[in-house]
CSV table of C-alpha atoms in Angstrom, one decimal:
chain,number,residue,atom,x,y,z
O,1,MET,CA,147.3,144.0,57.3
O,2,LEU,CA,151.4,143.4,56.9
O,3,THR,CA,153.0,146.0,55.7
O,4,VAL,CA,156.8,145.4,55.5
O,5,ARG,CA,159.8,146.7,54.2
O,6,ILE,CA,163.4,145.7,55.3
O,7,GLN,CA,166.6,146.6,54.1
O,8,LYS,CA,169.7,144.5,55.8
O,9,GLN,CA,173.4,144.1,53.9
O,10,PHE,CA,175.0,140.6,55.2
O,11,ARG,CA,178.3,140.2,55.1
O,12,SER,CA,180.3,136.6,55.3
O,13,SER,CA,183.0,135.5,53.8
O,14,VAL,CA,181.9,134.1,51.0
O,15,SER,CA,180.0,136.5,49.6
O,16,ASP,CA,177.7,140.1,50.6
O,17,PHE,CA,173.8,140.2,50.1
O,18,PHE,CA,171.7,142.9,50.0
O,19,LEU,CA,167.8,142.4,51.2
O,20,ASN,CA,165.8,145.3,50.3
O,21,THR,CA,161.9,143.9,50.3
O,22,ASP,CA,159.0,145.9,50.0
O,23,PHE,CA,155.2,144.8,50.2
O,24,THR,CA,152.4,144.8,52.2
O,25,LEU,CA,149.9,142.2,52.8
O,26,ARG,CA,146.1,142.4,53.5
O,27,LYS,CA,143.8,140.7,54.9
O,28,GLU,CA,141.6,139.9,51.8
O,29,ASP,CA,144.9,138.6,50.0
O,30,GLY,CA,144.4,135.6,51.5
O,31,THR,CA,147.5,132.9,52.0
O,32,ALA,CA,150.2,134.5,50.8
O,33,VAL,CA,152.8,132.5,49.1
O,34,PHE,CA,157.0,133.5,49.5
O,35,PHE,CA,158.5,132.1,45.9
O,36,GLY,CA,162.4,132.3,44.8
O,37,ALA,CA,165.2,129.9,44.0
O,38,SER,CA,167.3,129.1,46.9
O,39,GLY,CA,169.5,132.2,48.6
O,40,SER,CA,166.9,134.8,47.3
O,41,GLY,CA,166.9,135.9,50.7
O,42,LYS,CA,162.8,134.1,51.8
O,43,THR,CA,164.2,132.9,55.0
O,44,LEU,CA,165.9,136.1,55.7
O,45,THR,CA,162.7,138.4,54.9
O,46,PHE,CA,160.8,135.8,57.4
O,47,GLN,CA,163.5,135.8,60.0
O,48,GLY,CA,163.3,140.2,59.9
O,49,ILE,CA,159.3,140.1,60.2
O,50,SER,CA,159.8,137.4,63.5
O,51,GLY,CA,162.3,139.9,65.1
O,52,LEU,CA,165.1,137.5,65.2
O,53,TYR,CA,167.5,139.9,63.8
O,54,LYS,CA,168.4,143.4,64.0
O,55,PRO,CA,167.5,145.6,60.2
O,56,ASP,CA,169.3,148.6,59.0
O,57,ARG,CA,166.8,149.7,58.2
O,58,ALA,CA,162.7,148.8,58.5
O,59,PHE,CA,159.4,149.4,58.3
O,60,ILE,CA,157.1,146.1,60.0
O,61,LYS,CA,153.7,146.8,61.2
O,62,PHE,CA,151.0,144.0,61.5
O,63,ARG,CA,147.8,145.3,62.3
O,64,ASN,CA,148.1,147.7,64.6
O,65,THR,CA,151.4,147.3,66.4
O,66,LEU,CA,154.5,148.5,65.0
O,67,PHE,CA,157.0,145.3,64.8
O,68,CYS,CA,160.1,147.6,63.6
O,69,ASP,CA,160.8,151.5,62.9
O,70,THR,CA,164.4,152.3,62.5
O,71,GLU,CA,163.7,155.8,61.8
O,72,LYS,CA,161.6,155.6,65.5
O,73,ASN,CA,164.1,153.3,67.2
O,74,ILE,CA,161.2,150.9,67.6
O,75,PHE,CA,162.6,147.4,67.4
O,76,LEU,CA,160.2,144.7,69.3
O,77,PRO,CA,161.6,141.4,70.6
O,78,ALA,CA,160.0,138.1,68.7
O,79,GLN,CA,158.6,136.9,71.8
O,80,GLN,CA,156.0,139.9,71.5
O,81,ARG,CA,155.4,139.7,67.8
O,82,LYS,CA,152.9,137.0,68.1
O,83,ILE,CA,154.2,134.9,65.1
O,84,SER,CA,154.3,131.6,65.1
O,85,TYR,CA,157.2,130.2,62.8
O,86,VAL,CA,157.5,126.5,61.4
O,87,PHE,CA,160.6,126.0,61.2
O,88,GLN,CA,161.8,124.6,57.4
O,89,ASP,CA,162.7,121.4,59.4
O,90,TYR,CA,160.5,122.0,62.2
O,91,ALA,CA,162.8,122.7,64.7
O,92,LEU,CA,160.8,120.6,67.3
O,93,PHE,CA,163.1,120.5,71.1
O,94,PRO,CA,165.0,117.4,71.0
O,95,HIS,CA,164.2,116.4,74.3
O,96,LEU,CA,161.2,117.2,75.2
O,97,THR,CA,158.4,114.7,74.0
O,98,VAL,CA,155.4,115.4,71.4
O,99,LEU,CA,153.3,116.5,74.4
O,100,GLN,CA,155.5,118.9,76.1
O,101,ASN,CA,156.8,120.0,72.8
O,102,VAL,CA,153.2,121.4,71.8
O,103,ALA,CA,152.4,122.8,75.0
O,104,TYR,CA,155.7,124.3,75.4
O,105,ALA,CA,154.1,128.4,74.8
O,106,LYS,CA,152.1,127.1,77.7
O,107,SER,CA,154.4,125.8,80.1
O,108,GLY,CA,156.7,127.3,83.0
O,109,LEU,CA,160.0,126.9,83.4
O,110,TRP,CA,159.4,123.0,84.5
O,111,VAL,CA,158.8,122.5,80.9
O,112,LYS,CA,158.5,119.0,81.9
O,113,PHE,CA,155.6,119.8,84.6
O,114,LEU,CA,152.1,120.7,82.8
O,115,SER,CA,148.7,122.1,84.7
O,116,LYS,CA,145.9,119.4,84.1
O,117,SER,CA,144.5,122.3,81.9
O,118,ILE,CA,147.0,122.5,79.3
O,119,LYS,CA,147.8,118.9,79.2
O,120,GLU,CA,144.0,118.8,78.5
O,121,GLU,CA,144.0,121.3,75.3
O,122,CYS,CA,147.0,120.1,73.9
O,123,LEU,CA,145.7,116.8,74.0
O,124,GLU,CA,142.4,118.2,72.2
O,125,LEU,CA,144.7,119.1,69.5
O,126,LEU,CA,146.5,116.5,69.1
O,127,LYS,CA,144.1,114.3,68.5
O,128,GLN,CA,142.7,117.0,66.1
O,129,PHE,CA,146.6,116.2,64.4
O,130,ARG,CA,145.8,112.7,64.8
O,131,ILE,CA,148.7,112.5,66.8
O,132,GLU,CA,147.2,112.1,69.9
O,133,ASN,CA,149.2,108.4,70.3
O,134,LEU,CA,152.5,109.8,70.1
O,135,LYS,CA,152.0,112.4,72.9
O,136,ASN,CA,154.7,110.6,74.5
O,137,HIS,CA,157.4,110.2,72.1
O,138,TYR,CA,160.5,112.0,71.3
O,139,PRO,CA,160.6,113.8,68.0
O,140,SER,CA,163.7,111.7,66.9
O,141,GLN,CA,160.9,108.3,66.7
O,142,LEU,CA,158.8,111.0,64.2
O,143,SER,CA,158.3,110.8,60.7
O,144,GLY,CA,158.8,113.6,58.5
O,145,GLY,CA,154.7,114.8,58.4
O,146,GLN,CA,154.5,113.7,62.3
O,147,LYS,CA,157.1,115.8,62.7
O,148,GLN,CA,155.1,118.5,60.5
O,149,ARG,CA,151.7,117.9,62.4
O,150,ALA,CA,153.4,118.3,65.6
O,151,ALA,CA,155.1,121.3,64.9
O,152,LEU,CA,152.1,122.9,63.6
O,153,ALA,CA,150.2,122.1,66.5
O,154,ARG,CA,152.9,123.8,68.6
O,155,ALA,CA,152.4,127.2,66.9
O,156,ILE,CA,148.8,127.1,66.7
O,157,LEU,CA,148.5,126.3,70.5
O,158,ALA,CA,151.0,129.7,70.9
O,159,LYS,CA,147.5,131.3,70.0
O,160,SER,CA,149.3,133.7,67.4
O,161,GLU,CA,148.0,136.3,64.8
O,162,LEU,CA,149.9,135.0,62.3
O,163,LEU,CA,151.4,131.9,60.7
O,164,PHE,CA,154.9,131.4,59.0
O,165,LEU,CA,155.8,128.1,57.2
O,166,ASP,CA,159.3,128.1,56.2
O,167,GLU,CA,158.9,125.2,53.2
O,168,PRO,CA,157.0,123.0,54.8
O,169,PHE,CA,157.2,120.1,52.6
O,170,SER,CA,161.4,119.8,51.4
O,171,ALA,CA,161.5,117.8,54.7
O,172,LEU,CA,158.7,115.3,52.9
O,173,ASP,CA,159.3,112.7,50.7
O,174,PRO,CA,158.0,113.5,46.7
O,175,LEU,CA,154.9,111.0,47.1
O,176,LEU,CA,154.1,111.7,50.6
O,177,ARG,CA,153.8,115.9,49.5
O,178,GLU,CA,151.0,115.6,48.3
O,179,THR,CA,148.8,114.3,51.0
O,180,MET,CA,150.6,116.5,53.8
O,181,ARG,CA,149.8,119.4,51.3
O,182,ARG,CA,145.5,118.5,51.2
O,183,GLU,CA,146.0,117.8,55.2
O,184,LEU,CA,147.8,121.7,55.8
O,185,LEU,CA,145.3,123.3,53.6
O,186,ALA,CA,142.4,122.1,55.5
O,187,ASN,CA,144.2,122.3,59.2
O,188,LEU,CA,145.0,126.1,58.7
O,189,GLN,CA,141.4,126.6,57.3
O,190,LYS,CA,140.1,125.3,60.8
O,191,THR,CA,142.5,127.0,62.7
O,192,ALA,CA,141.7,130.6,60.8
O,193,ILE,CA,145.5,131.8,61.4
O,194,PRO,CA,146.6,133.8,58.3
O,195,ALA,CA,149.3,132.2,56.9
O,196,VAL,CA,152.5,133.1,54.7
O,197,LEU,CA,154.5,129.7,53.2
O,198,ILE,CA,157.8,130.0,51.9
O,199,THR,CA,158.4,127.8,48.9
O,200,HIS,CA,160.2,126.8,45.4
O,201,ASP,CA,158.3,124.1,44.7
O,202,PRO,CA,155.6,125.6,42.2
O,203,GLU,CA,153.5,122.9,43.2
O,204,ASP,CA,153.0,124.0,46.6
O,205,VAL,CA,152.2,128.1,45.0
O,206,LEU,CA,149.1,126.5,42.4
O,207,PHE,CA,148.2,124.8,45.5
O,208,PHE,CA,148.4,127.4,48.1
O,209,ALA,CA,149.0,130.6,47.0
O,210,ASP,CA,146.3,133.6,46.6
O,211,THR,CA,149.1,136.1,46.7
O,212,LEU,CA,152.5,135.3,45.6
O,213,ILE,CA,155.7,137.4,46.3
O,214,ILE,CA,158.0,137.0,44.2
O,215,PHE,CA,161.9,137.1,45.4
O,216,LYS,CA,164.5,137.6,43.2
O,217,ASP,CA,168.2,138.5,44.5
O,218,GLY,CA,167.1,140.1,48.0
O,219,THR,CA,164.0,142.2,45.9
O,220,THR,CA,160.5,141.7,46.0
O,221,GLN,CA,157.5,141.7,43.9
O,222,LYS,CA,154.0,141.0,44.6
O,223,ILE,CA,150.9,139.1,42.6
O,224,GLU,CA,147.8,139.1,43.8
O,225,HIS,CA,145.1,137.2,43.0
O,226,VAL,CA,146.5,134.7,42.0
O,227,LYS,CA,143.6,131.8,42.0
O,228,LYS,CA,141.3,134.0,41.1
O,229,GLN,CA,143.4,134.5,37.8
O,230,GLY,CA,142.3,130.9,36.8
O,231,LEU,CA,146.8,130.3,36.4
O,232,THR,CA,146.8,126.7,35.0
O,233,GLU,CA,149.7,125.0,35.6
O,234,GLN,CA,150.3,125.1,32.1
O,235,THR,CA,150.6,128.8,32.4
O,236,ILE,CA,152.0,129.8,35.6
O,237,LYS,CA,154.5,127.0,35.8
O,238,PRO,CA,157.1,128.1,33.2
O,239,PHE,CA,157.1,131.2,34.3
O,240,LEU,CA,157.8,130.6,38.0
O,241,LEU,CA,160.5,128.3,37.0
O,242,ASP,CA,161.9,130.5,34.8
O,243,LEU,CA,162.3,132.5,38.0
O,244,LEU,CA,164.7,129.6,39.8
O,245,LYS,CA,167.0,129.4,37.1
N,1,MET,CA,192.4,104.3,107.7
N,2,ASN,CA,195.3,105.8,108.7
N,3,GLN,CA,194.8,109.4,109.4
N,4,ASP,CA,197.9,110.1,107.1
N,5,ILE,CA,195.9,109.1,104.4
N,6,PHE,CA,192.4,109.7,105.4
N,7,PHE,CA,192.6,113.4,106.6
N,8,PRO,CA,194.3,114.5,102.4
N,9,LEU,CA,192.0,112.3,100.6
N,10,VAL,CA,188.8,114.0,102.8
N,11,LEU,CA,190.1,117.4,102.2
N,12,SER,CA,191.4,116.8,98.1
N,13,LEU,CA,186.9,116.0,97.6
N,14,LYS,CA,185.5,118.3,100.3
N,15,VAL,CA,188.5,121.3,98.3
N,16,SER,CA,187.1,119.3,94.9
N,17,PHE,CA,183.8,119.5,95.3
N,18,LEU,CA,183.3,123.0,96.4
N,19,ALA,CA,185.7,124.5,93.9
N,20,VAL,CA,183.3,122.5,91.1
N,21,CYS,CA,180.4,124.4,93.4
N,22,CYS,CA,182.3,127.7,93.1
N,23,ALA,CA,183.3,127.9,89.6
N,24,GLY,CA,180.4,125.7,88.2
N,25,VAL,CA,177.7,128.7,87.8
N,26,PRO,CA,179.8,131.3,86.7
N,27,ALA,CA,181.5,129.3,84.2
N,28,VAL,CA,178.5,128.4,82.6
N,29,TRP,CA,176.6,131.3,82.1
N,30,PHE,CA,179.5,133.5,81.9
N,31,ALA,CA,180.1,130.1,78.5
N,32,HIS,CA,176.7,131.0,77.7
N,33,ILE,CA,177.0,134.6,77.4
N,34,MET,CA,180.4,134.4,75.1
N,35,ALA,CA,178.8,131.1,72.8
N,36,ARG,CA,177.9,133.8,70.3
N,37,LYS,CA,180.0,136.9,70.5
N,38,LYS,CA,182.5,137.2,68.1
N,39,GLY,CA,184.9,139.5,67.4
N,40,MET,CA,188.0,141.3,69.2
N,41,PHE,CA,186.9,141.4,73.0
N,42,SER,CA,185.5,138.5,72.6
N,43,ALA,CA,188.5,136.9,71.7
N,44,PHE,CA,190.3,138.6,74.2
N,45,MET,CA,187.5,137.7,77.0
N,46,ASP,CA,187.8,134.3,76.0
N,47,SER,CA,191.7,133.8,76.3
N,48,LEU,CA,191.2,135.6,79.7
N,49,CYS,CA,188.8,133.0,80.8
N,50,THR,CA,191.7,130.3,79.2
N,51,LEU,CA,194.8,131.7,81.2
N,52,PRO,CA,195.0,129.8,83.5
N,53,LEU,CA,194.7,126.4,81.7
N,54,VAL,CA,198.1,127.7,80.2
N,55,LEU,CA,199.7,129.4,82.6
N,56,PRO,CA,202.5,128.2,84.8
N,57,PRO,CA,200.8,127.0,88.3
N,58,THR,CA,203.4,129.3,89.9
N,59,VAL,CA,202.2,132.0,88.2
N,60,LEU,CA,198.5,131.5,89.3
N,61,GLY,CA,199.8,130.9,92.7
N,62,TYR,CA,201.8,134.4,92.4
N,63,PHE,CA,199.1,136.3,91.2
N,64,LEU,CA,197.1,134.9,93.0
N,65,ILE,CA,199.0,135.6,96.3
N,66,LEU,CA,199.1,139.4,95.5
N,67,LEU,CA,195.5,139.7,95.5
N,68,LEU,CA,194.7,137.7,98.3
N,69,GLY,CA,197.8,137.7,100.5
N,70,LYS,CA,198.2,139.8,103.8
N,71,LYS,CA,199.4,143.1,101.7
N,72,GLY,CA,196.9,142.1,98.8
N,73,ILE,CA,194.2,143.9,97.3
N,74,LEU,CA,191.8,142.2,98.4
N,75,GLY,CA,193.6,140.0,100.9
N,76,SER,CA,194.7,143.3,102.8
N,77,TRP,CA,190.6,144.4,102.8
N,78,LEU,CA,189.5,140.8,104.1
N,79,ASN,CA,192.7,140.8,106.6
N,80,ALA,CA,190.8,144.6,108.1
N,81,TYR,CA,187.8,141.8,109.4
N,82,GLY,CA,189.7,138.7,110.5
N,83,ILE,CA,189.4,137.3,107.0
N,84,GLN,CA,192.7,135.2,106.6
N,85,ILE,CA,192.6,133.4,102.9
N,86,MET,CA,196.2,132.6,103.3
N,87,PHE,CA,196.9,129.2,104.7
N,88,THR,CA,193.7,128.0,105.0
N,89,TRP,CA,192.2,125.3,103.5
N,90,GLN,CA,189.5,127.5,101.7
N,91,GLY,CA,192.5,129.3,100.2
N,92,ALA,CA,192.9,126.0,98.5
N,93,VAL,CA,189.0,125.8,97.2
N,94,ILE,CA,190.0,129.4,95.6
N,95,ALA,CA,193.0,128.3,94.0
N,96,CYS,CA,191.6,125.2,92.6
N,97,THR,CA,188.5,127.2,91.9
N,98,VAL,CA,190.4,129.0,89.3
N,99,VAL,CA,192.3,126.4,88.1
N,100,ILE,CA,189.4,123.9,87.2
N,101,PHE,CA,187.4,127.4,86.1
N,102,PRO,CA,188.6,127.5,82.3
N,103,LEU,CA,187.6,123.6,82.0
N,104,ILE,CA,184.1,123.6,82.9
N,105,TYR,CA,184.0,127.2,80.8
N,106,LYS,CA,185.7,126.0,77.8
N,107,TYR,CA,183.7,122.6,77.7
N,108,SER,CA,179.7,124.2,78.4
N,109,ARG,CA,181.0,127.2,75.4
N,110,VAL,CA,181.3,124.5,72.9
N,111,ALA,CA,178.7,122.8,74.4
N,112,PHE,CA,176.6,125.8,74.1
N,113,SER,CA,177.6,126.9,70.4
N,114,GLN,CA,176.5,123.5,69.1
N,115,VAL,CA,172.8,124.1,70.4
N,116,ASP,CA,170.9,125.0,67.1
N,117,GLN,CA,169.9,128.3,67.1
N,118,LYS,CA,166.3,127.8,65.7
N,119,LEU,CA,165.6,126.1,68.7
N,120,GLN,CA,166.8,129.0,70.7
N,121,ASP,CA,164.5,131.1,67.7
N,122,SER,CA,161.8,128.9,68.0
N,123,ALA,CA,161.4,128.8,71.1
N,124,ALA,CA,160.8,132.8,70.8
N,125,THR,CA,158.4,133.4,68.2
N,126,LEU,CA,157.0,130.8,71.3
N,127,GLY,CA,156.9,134.0,73.7
N,128,ALA,CA,159.3,132.4,75.6
N,129,SER,CA,161.4,134.7,77.4
N,130,GLU,CA,165.5,135.0,77.3
N,131,PHE,CA,165.6,133.5,80.8
N,132,LYS,CA,163.2,130.4,79.5
N,133,ILE,CA,164.8,130.0,76.7
N,134,PHE,CA,168.0,129.5,78.4
N,135,PHE,CA,166.5,126.6,81.2
N,136,THR,CA,164.4,125.0,78.9
N,137,VAL,CA,166.5,125.2,75.5
N,138,SER,CA,169.9,126.0,76.0
N,139,LEU,CA,170.6,123.9,79.4
N,140,PRO,CA,169.2,120.9,78.7
N,141,LEU,CA,170.5,120.1,75.2
N,142,ALA,CA,174.0,121.3,76.0
N,143,LEU,CA,174.3,119.9,79.7
N,144,LYS,CA,176.0,116.7,78.2
N,145,GLY,CA,179.0,119.2,77.5
N,146,ILE,CA,178.7,120.9,80.9
N,147,PHE,CA,178.5,117.6,82.7
N,148,ALA,CA,181.2,116.2,81.0
N,149,GLY,CA,183.6,119.5,81.7
N,150,ILE,CA,182.3,119.3,85.3
N,151,MET,CA,183.1,115.4,86.0
N,152,LEU,CA,186.7,116.7,84.5
N,153,ALA,CA,187.1,120.1,86.4
N,154,PHE,CA,186.5,118.2,89.4
N,155,ALA,CA,189.0,115.0,88.6
N,156,ARG,CA,191.7,117.9,87.7
N,157,GLY,CA,190.5,119.7,91.2
N,158,LEU,CA,191.9,116.2,93.1
N,159,GLY,CA,195.4,116.7,91.6
N,160,GLU,CA,195.5,120.7,91.8
N,161,PHE,CA,199.3,121.3,93.5
N,162,GLY,CA,201.1,124.1,92.4
N,163,ALA,CA,198.7,127.2,92.4
N,164,THR,CA,197.5,125.1,95.8
N,165,LEU,CA,201.1,125.2,97.6
N,166,MET,CA,201.4,128.7,97.1
N,167,ILE,CA,198.7,129.6,98.6
N,168,ALA,CA,197.2,127.6,101.0
N,169,GLY,CA,200.7,126.2,102.0
N,170,ASN,CA,201.9,122.2,102.9
N,171,ILE,CA,200.2,122.2,106.2
N,172,PRO,CA,199.6,118.4,107.8
N,173,TYR,CA,195.7,118.1,108.5
N,174,LYS,CA,195.7,121.6,107.9
N,175,THR,CA,196.0,122.4,104.2
N,176,GLN,CA,197.5,118.7,103.2
N,177,THR,CA,195.3,117.7,100.0
N,178,LEU,CA,196.3,114.4,98.4
N,179,ALA,CA,198.2,115.7,95.7
N,180,LEU,CA,200.7,117.5,98.8
N,181,ALA,CA,200.8,114.7,101.2
N,182,ILE,CA,202.1,112.8,98.3
N,183,TYR,CA,205.0,115.7,97.5
N,184,ALA,CA,205.7,115.6,101.4
N,185,SER,CA,205.9,112.1,101.8
N,186,PHE,CA,208.2,111.7,98.4
N,187,GLN,CA,210.3,114.2,100.0
N,188,ASN,CA,210.6,112.8,103.9
N,189,GLY,CA,211.7,109.6,102.7
N,190,ASP,CA,208.4,108.1,102.9
N,191,ASP,CA,208.3,106.2,100.0
N,192,GLU,CA,205.5,103.6,101.4
N,193,ASN,CA,203.3,105.8,102.1
N,194,ALA,CA,203.7,108.2,98.7
N,195,LEU,CA,203.0,105.3,96.6
N,196,PHE,CA,200.1,104.5,98.3
N,197,LEU,CA,198.6,108.2,98.6
N,198,VAL,CA,199.5,107.8,94.9
N,199,LEU,CA,197.8,104.8,94.2
N,200,ILE,CA,195.0,106.4,96.0
N,201,THR,CA,195.0,109.1,93.6
N,202,SER,CA,195.2,108.0,90.3
N,203,LEU,CA,192.1,104.8,91.3
N,204,LEU,CA,190.2,107.9,92.7
N,205,CYS,CA,190.6,110.3,89.4
N,206,ILE,CA,189.5,107.2,87.0
N,207,ALA,CA,187.0,106.0,89.0
N,208,VAL,CA,185.7,109.6,88.4
N,209,LEU,CA,186.5,109.7,84.8
N,210,CYS,CA,184.6,105.7,84.5
N,211,ILE,CA,181.8,107.5,86.3
N,212,ALA,CA,181.5,110.3,83.6
N,213,GLU,CA,181.5,108.2,80.7
N,214,TYR,CA,179.5,105.8,81.8
N,215,CYS,CA,176.8,108.5,82.1
N,216,LEU,CA,177.3,109.7,78.8
N,217,GLU,CA,177.5,106.5,76.9
N,218,LYS,CA,174.2,104.8,78.9
N,219,LYS,CA,172.5,108.3,78.7
N,220,MET,CA,171.4,108.3,82.4
N,221,VAL,CA,170.6,112.0,82.4
N,222,PHE,CA,170.5,112.7,79.1
N,223,LYS,CA,167.6,110.7,77.5
N,224,ASN,CA,167.0,111.8,73.6
N,225,LEU,CA,170.6,113.6,73.4
């Protein structure tokens, strides 16, 4: 179970933004999707749960681990939260090969030197993701789809307990998205790590969401059993598109 | 090669190299800390680190004398243990270190601030400690800028004059660097020697900058950056 209550005032020279999220995701909620317009607070919520900034007021708990409780002055650093975060542009390390990127969580200070066992484990994973032939390529030499597979493989090898995917298809060609959605779903089912996705594409919601967290101006609203309700493209799409306006 | 030329040449290379070693580690480390800092205190610290770049060399030399001179804050204490800094080549290294520190610091700070924050965040969510993030993500990605700063600092160190003159003096075969030897030759009316030293210094600095540029352009050390 993931309980999230975050309050944070973000100030900038252009405008201020107040994030005020409050929701709980249970195991039976399945794959959750954060949906909302750009600037509604989805990524900030991901970052808050991952421990990438300190909220003003917050209570974040995942299973039995308290990530953050501002009242008790508890703040667990990102390193200890066991959340893998696949960034929108995948954030692969440009100076490391695909193999070194995937092995990062298990490698030591000398990331270019990998022990035989880690190498074998990585190669097995690369094989599973069909990028074994790209193991010595650098991120700049990969296509969008290949980058996504490498980033996902890297996140999975970190043996995290929760997987965050921030707009996983936004950097992809529209024609490739459909294929990549199926591939990602298959991979998520294979890894069995609970995943949360961010999107502002109604197609992604229809494809992945068991539970929907709607973001609007920094606040959240939860919609459960999206798939079980038998919502179709015709019924949910106008509602979602209306939220983006 | 004539000792009048060979000694200042070797001393200049030695002083500049050691000064880069002494300034390099603290400058890079401090630049990493300051790269993401904002606010008044950070602006003050940044100005303090950049100060040797804009202060007249005589002012910098005077500050160093106040610190390291026989009656200086640190100098009197060192003197009690028989350690003499003034009028030694070690003094020249210290003067040169202070002069080139801002160059390495400024280049490194810009290089670190240009490293995508997302990459560091990504490493943190993969469980990497701050130490590992620095050595495996921040430093390799900022290396190009740091290398440029170090090479520029080395070239600058070869030509260091003002602060070195005040701290180390201009003692032939002891503290006389290339820049000081040129000054001495010119003062003594030995134009031939002065011109030769000027040419050597100029060629050396051009060579250092060309090597740096070549390494950066050919991506010899920094593949895929």
